[in-house]
PDB file of C-alpha atoms in Angstrom:
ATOM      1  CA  UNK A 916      14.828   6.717  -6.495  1.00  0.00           C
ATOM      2  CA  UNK A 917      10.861   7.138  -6.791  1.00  0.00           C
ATOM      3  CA  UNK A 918       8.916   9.490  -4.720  1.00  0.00           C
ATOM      4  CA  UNK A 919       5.327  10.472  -4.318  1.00  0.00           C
ATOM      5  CA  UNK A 920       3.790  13.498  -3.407  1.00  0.00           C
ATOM      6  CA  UNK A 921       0.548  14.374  -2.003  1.00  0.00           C
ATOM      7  CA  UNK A 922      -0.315  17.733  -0.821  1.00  0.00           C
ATOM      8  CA  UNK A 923      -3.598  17.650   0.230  1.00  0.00           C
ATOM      9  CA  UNK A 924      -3.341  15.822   3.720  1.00  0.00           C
ATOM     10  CA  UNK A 925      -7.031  16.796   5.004  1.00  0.00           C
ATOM     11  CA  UNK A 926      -9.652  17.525   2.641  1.00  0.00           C
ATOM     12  CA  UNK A 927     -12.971  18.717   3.576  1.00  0.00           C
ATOM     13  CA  UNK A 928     -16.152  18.578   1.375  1.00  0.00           C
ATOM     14  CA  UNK A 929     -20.048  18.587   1.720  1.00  0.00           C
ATOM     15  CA  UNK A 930     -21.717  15.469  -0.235  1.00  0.00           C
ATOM     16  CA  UNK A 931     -22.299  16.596  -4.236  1.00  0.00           C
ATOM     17  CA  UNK A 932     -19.141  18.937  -4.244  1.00  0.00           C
ATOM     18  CA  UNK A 933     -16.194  17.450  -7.450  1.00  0.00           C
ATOM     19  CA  UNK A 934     -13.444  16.644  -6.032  1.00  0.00           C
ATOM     20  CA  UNK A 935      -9.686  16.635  -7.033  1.00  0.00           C
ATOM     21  CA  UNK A 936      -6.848  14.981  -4.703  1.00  0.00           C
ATOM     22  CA  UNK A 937      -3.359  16.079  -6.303  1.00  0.00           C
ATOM     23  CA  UNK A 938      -0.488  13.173  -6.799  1.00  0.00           C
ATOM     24  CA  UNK A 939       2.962  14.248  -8.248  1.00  0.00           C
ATOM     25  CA  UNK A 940       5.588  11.870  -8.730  1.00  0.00           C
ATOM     26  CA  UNK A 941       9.258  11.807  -9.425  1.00  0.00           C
ATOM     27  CA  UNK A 942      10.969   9.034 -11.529  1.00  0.00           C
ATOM     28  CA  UNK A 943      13.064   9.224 -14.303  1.00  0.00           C
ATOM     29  CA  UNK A 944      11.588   6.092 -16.126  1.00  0.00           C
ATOM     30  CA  UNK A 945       8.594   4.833 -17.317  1.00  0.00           C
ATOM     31  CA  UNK A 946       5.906   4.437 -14.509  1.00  0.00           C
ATOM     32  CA  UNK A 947       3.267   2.824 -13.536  1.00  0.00           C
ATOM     33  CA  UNK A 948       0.515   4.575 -11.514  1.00  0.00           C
ATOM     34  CA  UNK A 949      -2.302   3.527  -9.026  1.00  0.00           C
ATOM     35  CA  UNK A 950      -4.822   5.099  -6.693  1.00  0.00           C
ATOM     36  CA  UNK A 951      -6.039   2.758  -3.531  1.00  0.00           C
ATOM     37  CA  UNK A 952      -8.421   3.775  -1.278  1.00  0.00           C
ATOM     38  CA  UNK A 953      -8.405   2.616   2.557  1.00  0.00           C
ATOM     39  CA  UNK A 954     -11.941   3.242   4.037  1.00  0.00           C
ATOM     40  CA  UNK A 955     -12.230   3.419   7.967  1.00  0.00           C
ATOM     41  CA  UNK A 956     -11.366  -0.285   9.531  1.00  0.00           C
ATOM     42  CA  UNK A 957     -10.761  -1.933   6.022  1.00  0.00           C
ATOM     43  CA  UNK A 958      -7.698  -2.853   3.916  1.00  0.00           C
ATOM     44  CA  UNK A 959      -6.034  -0.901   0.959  1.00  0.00           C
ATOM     45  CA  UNK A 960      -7.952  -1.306  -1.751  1.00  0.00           C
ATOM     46  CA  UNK A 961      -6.865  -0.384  -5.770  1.00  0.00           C
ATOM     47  CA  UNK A 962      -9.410   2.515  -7.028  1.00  0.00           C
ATOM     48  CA  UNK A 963      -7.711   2.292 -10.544  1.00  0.00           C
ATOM     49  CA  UNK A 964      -4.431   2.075 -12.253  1.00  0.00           C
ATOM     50  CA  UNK A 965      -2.550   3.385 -15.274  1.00  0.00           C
ATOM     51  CA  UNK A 966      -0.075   1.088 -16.825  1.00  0.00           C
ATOM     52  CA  UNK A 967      -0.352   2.561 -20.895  1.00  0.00           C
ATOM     53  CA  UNK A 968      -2.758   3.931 -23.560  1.00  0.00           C
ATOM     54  CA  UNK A 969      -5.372   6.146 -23.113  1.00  0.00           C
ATOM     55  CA  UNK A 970      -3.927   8.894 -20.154  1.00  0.00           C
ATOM     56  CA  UNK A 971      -7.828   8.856 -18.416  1.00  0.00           C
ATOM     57  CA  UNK A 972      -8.112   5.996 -16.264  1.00  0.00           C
ATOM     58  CA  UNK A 973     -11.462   5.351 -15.185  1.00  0.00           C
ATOM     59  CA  UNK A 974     -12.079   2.884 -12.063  1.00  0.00           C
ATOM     60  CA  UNK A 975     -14.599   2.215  -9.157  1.00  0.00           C
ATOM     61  CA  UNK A 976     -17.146   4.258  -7.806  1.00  0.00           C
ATOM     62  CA  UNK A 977     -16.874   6.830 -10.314  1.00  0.00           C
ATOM     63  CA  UNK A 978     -13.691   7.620  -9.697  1.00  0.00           C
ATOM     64  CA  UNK A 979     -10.979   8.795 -12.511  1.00  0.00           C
ATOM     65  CA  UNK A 980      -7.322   9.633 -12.970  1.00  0.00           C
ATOM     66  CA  UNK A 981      -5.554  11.803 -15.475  1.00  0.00           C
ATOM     67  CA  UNK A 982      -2.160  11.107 -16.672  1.00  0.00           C
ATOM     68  CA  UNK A 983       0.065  14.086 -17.064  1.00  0.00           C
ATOM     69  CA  UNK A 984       3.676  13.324 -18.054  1.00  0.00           C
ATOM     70  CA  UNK A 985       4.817  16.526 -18.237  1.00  0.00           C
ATOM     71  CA  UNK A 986       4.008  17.285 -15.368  1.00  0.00           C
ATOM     72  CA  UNK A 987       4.571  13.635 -13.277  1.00  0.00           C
ATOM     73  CA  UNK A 988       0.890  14.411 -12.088  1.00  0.00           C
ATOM     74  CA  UNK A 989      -1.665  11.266 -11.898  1.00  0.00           C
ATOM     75  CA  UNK A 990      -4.493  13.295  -9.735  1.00  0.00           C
ATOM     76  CA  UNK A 991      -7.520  11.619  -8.532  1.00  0.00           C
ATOM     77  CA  UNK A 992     -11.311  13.399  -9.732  1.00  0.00           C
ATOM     78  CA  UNK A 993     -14.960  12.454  -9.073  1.00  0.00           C
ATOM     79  CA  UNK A 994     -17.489  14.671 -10.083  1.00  0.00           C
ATOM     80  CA  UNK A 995     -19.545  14.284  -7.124  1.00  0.00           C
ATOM     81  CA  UNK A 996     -18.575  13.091  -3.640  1.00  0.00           C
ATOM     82  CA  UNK A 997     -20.867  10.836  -1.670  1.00  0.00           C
ATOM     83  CA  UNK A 998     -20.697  10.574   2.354  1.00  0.00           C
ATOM     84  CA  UNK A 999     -19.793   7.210   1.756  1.00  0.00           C
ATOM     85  CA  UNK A1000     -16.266   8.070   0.070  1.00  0.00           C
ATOM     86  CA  UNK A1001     -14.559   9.281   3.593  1.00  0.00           C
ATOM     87  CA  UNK A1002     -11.578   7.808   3.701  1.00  0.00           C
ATOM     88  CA  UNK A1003      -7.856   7.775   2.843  1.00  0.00           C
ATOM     89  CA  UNK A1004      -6.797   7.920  -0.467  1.00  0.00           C
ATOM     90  CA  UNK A1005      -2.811   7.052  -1.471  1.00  0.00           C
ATOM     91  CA  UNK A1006      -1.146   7.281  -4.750  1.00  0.00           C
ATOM     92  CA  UNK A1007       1.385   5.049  -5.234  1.00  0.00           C
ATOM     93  CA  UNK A1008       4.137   3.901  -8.235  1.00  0.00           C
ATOM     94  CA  UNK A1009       6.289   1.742  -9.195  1.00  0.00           C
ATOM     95  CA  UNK A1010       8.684   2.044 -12.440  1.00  0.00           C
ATOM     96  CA  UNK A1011       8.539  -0.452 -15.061  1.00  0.00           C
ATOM     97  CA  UNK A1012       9.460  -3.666 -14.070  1.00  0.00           C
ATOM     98  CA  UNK A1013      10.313  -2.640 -10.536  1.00  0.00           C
ATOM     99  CA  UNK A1014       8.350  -4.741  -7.993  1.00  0.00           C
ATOM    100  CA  UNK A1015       7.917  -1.932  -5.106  1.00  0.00           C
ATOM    101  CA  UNK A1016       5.450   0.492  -4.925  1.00  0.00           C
ATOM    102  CA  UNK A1017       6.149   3.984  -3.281  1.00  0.00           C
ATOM    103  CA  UNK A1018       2.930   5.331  -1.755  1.00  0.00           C
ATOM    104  CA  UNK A1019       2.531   9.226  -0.554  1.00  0.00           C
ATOM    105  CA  UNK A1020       1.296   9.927   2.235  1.00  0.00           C
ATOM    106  CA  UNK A1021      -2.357   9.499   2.180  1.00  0.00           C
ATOM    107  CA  UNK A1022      -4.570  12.685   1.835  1.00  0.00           C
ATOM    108  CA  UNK A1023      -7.714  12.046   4.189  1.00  0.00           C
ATOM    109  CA  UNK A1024     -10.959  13.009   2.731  1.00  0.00           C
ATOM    110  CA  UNK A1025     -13.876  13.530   5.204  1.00  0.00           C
ATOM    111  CA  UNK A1026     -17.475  13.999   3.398  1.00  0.00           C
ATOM    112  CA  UNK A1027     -20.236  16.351   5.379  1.00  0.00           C
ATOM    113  CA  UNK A1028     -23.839  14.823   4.396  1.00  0.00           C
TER     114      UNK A1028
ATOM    115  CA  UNK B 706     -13.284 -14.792   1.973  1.00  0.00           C
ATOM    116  CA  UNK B 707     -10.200 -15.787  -0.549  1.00  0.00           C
ATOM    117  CA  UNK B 708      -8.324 -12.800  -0.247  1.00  0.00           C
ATOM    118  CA  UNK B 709      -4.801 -11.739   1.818  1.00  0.00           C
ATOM    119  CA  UNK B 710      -5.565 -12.840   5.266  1.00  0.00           C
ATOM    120  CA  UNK B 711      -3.003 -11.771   7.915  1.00  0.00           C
ATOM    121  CA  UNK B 712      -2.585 -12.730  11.598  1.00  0.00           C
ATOM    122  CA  UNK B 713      -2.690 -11.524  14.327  1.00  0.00           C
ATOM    123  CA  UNK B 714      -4.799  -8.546  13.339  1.00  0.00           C
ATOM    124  CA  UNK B 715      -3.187  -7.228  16.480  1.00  0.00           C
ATOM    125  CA  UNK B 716      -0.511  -7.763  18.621  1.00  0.00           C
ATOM    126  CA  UNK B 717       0.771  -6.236  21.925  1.00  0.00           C
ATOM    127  CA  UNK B 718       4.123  -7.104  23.361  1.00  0.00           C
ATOM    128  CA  UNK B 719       7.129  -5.405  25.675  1.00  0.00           C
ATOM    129  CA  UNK B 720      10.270  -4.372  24.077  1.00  0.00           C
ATOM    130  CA  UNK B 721      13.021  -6.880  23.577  1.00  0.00           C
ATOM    131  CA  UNK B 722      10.421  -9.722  22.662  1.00  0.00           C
ATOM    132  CA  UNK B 723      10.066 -11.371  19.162  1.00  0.00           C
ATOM    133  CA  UNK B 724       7.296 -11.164  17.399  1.00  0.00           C
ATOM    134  CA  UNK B 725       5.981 -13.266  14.336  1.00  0.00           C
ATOM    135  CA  UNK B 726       3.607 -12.005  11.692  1.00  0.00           C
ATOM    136  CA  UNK B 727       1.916 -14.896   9.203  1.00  0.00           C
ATOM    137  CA  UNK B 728       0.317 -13.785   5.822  1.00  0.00           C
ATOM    138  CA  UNK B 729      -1.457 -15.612   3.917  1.00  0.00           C
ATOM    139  CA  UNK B 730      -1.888 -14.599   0.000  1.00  0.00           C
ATOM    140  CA  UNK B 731      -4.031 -15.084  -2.847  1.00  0.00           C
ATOM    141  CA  UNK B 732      -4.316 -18.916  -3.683  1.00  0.00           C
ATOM    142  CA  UNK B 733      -1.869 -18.951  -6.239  1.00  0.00           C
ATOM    143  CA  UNK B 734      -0.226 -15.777  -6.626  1.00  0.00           C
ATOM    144  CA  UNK B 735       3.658 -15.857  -6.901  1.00  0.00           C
ATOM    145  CA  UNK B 736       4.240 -12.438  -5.294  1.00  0.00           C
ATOM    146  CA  UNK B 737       4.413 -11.471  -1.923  1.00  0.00           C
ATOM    147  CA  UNK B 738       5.095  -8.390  -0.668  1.00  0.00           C
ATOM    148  CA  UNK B 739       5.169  -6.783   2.965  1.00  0.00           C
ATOM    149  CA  UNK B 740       5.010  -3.040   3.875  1.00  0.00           C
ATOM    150  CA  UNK B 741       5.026  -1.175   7.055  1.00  0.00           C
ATOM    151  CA  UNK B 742       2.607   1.940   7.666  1.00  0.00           C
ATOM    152  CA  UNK B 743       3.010   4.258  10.558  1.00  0.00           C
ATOM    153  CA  UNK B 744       0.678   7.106  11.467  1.00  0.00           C
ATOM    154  CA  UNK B 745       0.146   9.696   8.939  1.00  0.00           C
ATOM    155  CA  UNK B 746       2.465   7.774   6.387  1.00  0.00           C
ATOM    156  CA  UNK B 747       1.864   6.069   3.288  1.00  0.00           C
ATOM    157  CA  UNK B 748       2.838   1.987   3.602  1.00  0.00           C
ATOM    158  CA  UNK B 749       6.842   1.665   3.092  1.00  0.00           C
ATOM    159  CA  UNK B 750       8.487  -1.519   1.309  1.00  0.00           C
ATOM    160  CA  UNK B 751       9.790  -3.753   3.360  1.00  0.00           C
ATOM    161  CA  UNK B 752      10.396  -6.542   1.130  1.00  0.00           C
ATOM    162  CA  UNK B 753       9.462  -8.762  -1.727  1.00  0.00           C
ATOM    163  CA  UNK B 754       9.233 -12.526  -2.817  1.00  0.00           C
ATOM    164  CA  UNK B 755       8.893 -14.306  -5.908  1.00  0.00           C
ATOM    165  CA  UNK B 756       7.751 -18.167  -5.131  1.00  0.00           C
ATOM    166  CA  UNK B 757       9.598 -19.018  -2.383  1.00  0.00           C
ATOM    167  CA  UNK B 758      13.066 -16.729  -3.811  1.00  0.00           C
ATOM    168  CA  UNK B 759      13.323 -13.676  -1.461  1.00  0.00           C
ATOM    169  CA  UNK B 760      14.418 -10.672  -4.367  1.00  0.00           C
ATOM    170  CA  UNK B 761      14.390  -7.542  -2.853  1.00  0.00           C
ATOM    171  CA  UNK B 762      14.797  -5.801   0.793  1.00  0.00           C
ATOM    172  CA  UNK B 763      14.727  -2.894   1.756  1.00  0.00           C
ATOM    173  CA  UNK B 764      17.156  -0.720   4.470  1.00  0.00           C
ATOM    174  CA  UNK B 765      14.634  -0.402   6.210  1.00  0.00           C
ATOM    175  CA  UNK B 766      15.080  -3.725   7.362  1.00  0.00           C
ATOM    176  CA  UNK B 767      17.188  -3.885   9.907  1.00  0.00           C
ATOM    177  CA  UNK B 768      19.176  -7.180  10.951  1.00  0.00           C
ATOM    178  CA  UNK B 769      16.558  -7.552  13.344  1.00  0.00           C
ATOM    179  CA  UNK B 770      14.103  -8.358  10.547  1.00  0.00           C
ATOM    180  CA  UNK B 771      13.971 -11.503   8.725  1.00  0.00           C
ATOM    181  CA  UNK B 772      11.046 -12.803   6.449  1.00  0.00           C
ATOM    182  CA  UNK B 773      10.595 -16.271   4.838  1.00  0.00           C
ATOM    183  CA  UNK B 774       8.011 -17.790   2.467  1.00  0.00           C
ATOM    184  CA  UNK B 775       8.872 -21.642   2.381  1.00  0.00           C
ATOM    185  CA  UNK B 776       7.163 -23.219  -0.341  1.00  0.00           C
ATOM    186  CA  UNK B 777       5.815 -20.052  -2.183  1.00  0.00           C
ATOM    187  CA  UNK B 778       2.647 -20.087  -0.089  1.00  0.00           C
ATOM    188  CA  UNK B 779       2.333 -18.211   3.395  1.00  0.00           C
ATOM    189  CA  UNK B 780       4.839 -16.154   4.289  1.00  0.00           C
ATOM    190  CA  UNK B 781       5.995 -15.205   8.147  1.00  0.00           C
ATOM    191  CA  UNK B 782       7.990 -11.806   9.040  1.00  0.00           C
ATOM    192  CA  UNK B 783      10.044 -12.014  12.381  1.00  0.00           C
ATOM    193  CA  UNK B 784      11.302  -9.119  14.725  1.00  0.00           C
ATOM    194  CA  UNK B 785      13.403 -10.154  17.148  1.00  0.00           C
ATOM    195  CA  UNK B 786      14.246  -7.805  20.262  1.00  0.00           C
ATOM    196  CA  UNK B 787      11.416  -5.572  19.299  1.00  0.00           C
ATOM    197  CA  UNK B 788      11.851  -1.642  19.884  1.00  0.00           C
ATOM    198  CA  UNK B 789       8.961   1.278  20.279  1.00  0.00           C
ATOM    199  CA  UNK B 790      10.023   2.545  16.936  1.00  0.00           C
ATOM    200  CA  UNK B 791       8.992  -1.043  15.953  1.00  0.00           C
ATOM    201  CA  UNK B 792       5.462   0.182  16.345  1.00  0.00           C
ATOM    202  CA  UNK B 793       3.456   0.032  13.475  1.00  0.00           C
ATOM    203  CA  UNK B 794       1.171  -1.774  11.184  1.00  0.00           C
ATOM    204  CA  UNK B 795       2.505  -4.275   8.836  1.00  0.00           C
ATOM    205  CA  UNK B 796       0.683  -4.921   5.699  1.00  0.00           C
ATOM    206  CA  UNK B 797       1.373  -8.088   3.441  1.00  0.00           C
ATOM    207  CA  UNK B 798       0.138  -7.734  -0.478  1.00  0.00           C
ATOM    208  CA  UNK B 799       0.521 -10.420  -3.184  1.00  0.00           C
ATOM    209  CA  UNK B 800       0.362 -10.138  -7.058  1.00  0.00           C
ATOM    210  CA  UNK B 801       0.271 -12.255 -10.190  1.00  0.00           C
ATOM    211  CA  UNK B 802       1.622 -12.614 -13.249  1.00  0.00           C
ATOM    212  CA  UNK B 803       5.173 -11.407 -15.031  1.00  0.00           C
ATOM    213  CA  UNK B 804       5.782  -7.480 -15.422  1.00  0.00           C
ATOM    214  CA  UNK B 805       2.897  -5.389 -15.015  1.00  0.00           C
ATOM    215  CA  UNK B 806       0.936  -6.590 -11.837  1.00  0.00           C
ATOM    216  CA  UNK B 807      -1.558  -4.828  -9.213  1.00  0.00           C
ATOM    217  CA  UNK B 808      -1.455  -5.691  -5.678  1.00  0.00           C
ATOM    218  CA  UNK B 809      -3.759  -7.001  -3.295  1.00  0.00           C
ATOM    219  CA  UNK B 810      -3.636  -5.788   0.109  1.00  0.00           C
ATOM    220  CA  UNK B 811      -4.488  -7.691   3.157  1.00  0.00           C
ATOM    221  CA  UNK B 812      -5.697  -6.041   6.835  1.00  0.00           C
ATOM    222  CA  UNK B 813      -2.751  -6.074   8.265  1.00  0.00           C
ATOM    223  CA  UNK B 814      -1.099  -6.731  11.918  1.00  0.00           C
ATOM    224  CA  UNK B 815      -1.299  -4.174  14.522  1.00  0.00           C
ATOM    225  CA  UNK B 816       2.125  -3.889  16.495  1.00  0.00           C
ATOM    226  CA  UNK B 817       2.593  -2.458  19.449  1.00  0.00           C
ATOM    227  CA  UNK B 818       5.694  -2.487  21.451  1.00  0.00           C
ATOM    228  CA  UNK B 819       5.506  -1.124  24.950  1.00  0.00           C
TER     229      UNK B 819
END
């Protein structure tokens, strides 16, 4: 079975601080990886993915993911955090050729301007 | 706006009634999805279609559950006798392609069973 973990449940920053959100996974296969976003009111949206290749995914809004295999870690970074980036953030996976994702449990990220 | 459109956004209803969500997905993706998201909780697989062939559930849904896509286009989930623990938000996704696919997510429909 796949599982997600993600730690950080509430995270607090002022506007310019870098940010890390931690994702650990557990699968004993190849994985895929993702990162969606859900701002206030709006649908799940994808931030970025890794499928293969190059273990730093970059995706939207200056967002980026590292790869870690050894340690089943795919954990979210942005240098600096905007006001505008409050939301929830979910990592989710799915193993190779398996059509469901498992998502954590959303950490919640709250910019102060 | 052409993406996953879901309705009712929300719905309010007394325990022991059915319910019926409709989804929508991408014109001419072949993979639907539908996951449930409580409070505090990531979104949990419900189940999955391929075209119109239903290929995966999960326990989670109960017999009371039942979700069709005729034709491979919209797609409808049912709860019949609804419960409080029914209470939830139900989110629909679809994908393209073979293999290695990202999903879209739509707004989802707001259940609550009182």
């Amino acid at each position: 079975a796949q599982s997600v973990s993600q730690h950080n449940h509430h995270v607090i920053l002022s506007e310019a601080a870098s940010l890390e959100l931690g994702c650990n996974y557990s699968y004993g296969g190849t994985v895929n990886l993702f990162w969606y976003v859900q701002y206030p009111g709006q649908h799940l949206q994808l931030l970025l993915k890794y499928f293969s290749g190059d273990p730093l995914v970059k995706g939207i809004k200056g967002f980026e993911a590292e790869f870690i295999k050894s340690k089943f870690s795919f954990n979210l970074r942005k240098p600096s955090v905007q006001w505008s980036d409050t939301a929830e953030y979910f990592c989710a996976v799915n193993g190779l050729g398996n059509e469901k994702l498992t998502f954590g449990t959303g950490t919640r990220l709250t910019i102060i301007p | 706006d052409t993406g996953v459109s879901q309705n009712p956004r929300h719905k309010i209803t007394k325990r022991g009634q059915n319910v019926t969500f409709r989804c929508d997905p991408i014109s001419e993706h072949n993979r639907l999805y539908w996951y449930r998201q409580t409070l505090g909780q990531g979104p949990e697989f419900l189940t999955y279609f391929q075209n119109e062939a239903q290929l995966e559930k999960s326990r989670l849904l109960s017999d009371r559950f039942s979700a069709e896509r005729p034709k491979g286009s919209f797609s409808t989930l049912e709860i019949q006798r609804t419960e409080q623990g029914d209470s939830a938000m139900y989110l629909c996704a679809s994908s393209q392609g073979q293999g290695v696919t990202e999903a879209f997510f739509g707004q989802g429909t707001r259940l609550t069973v009182v």
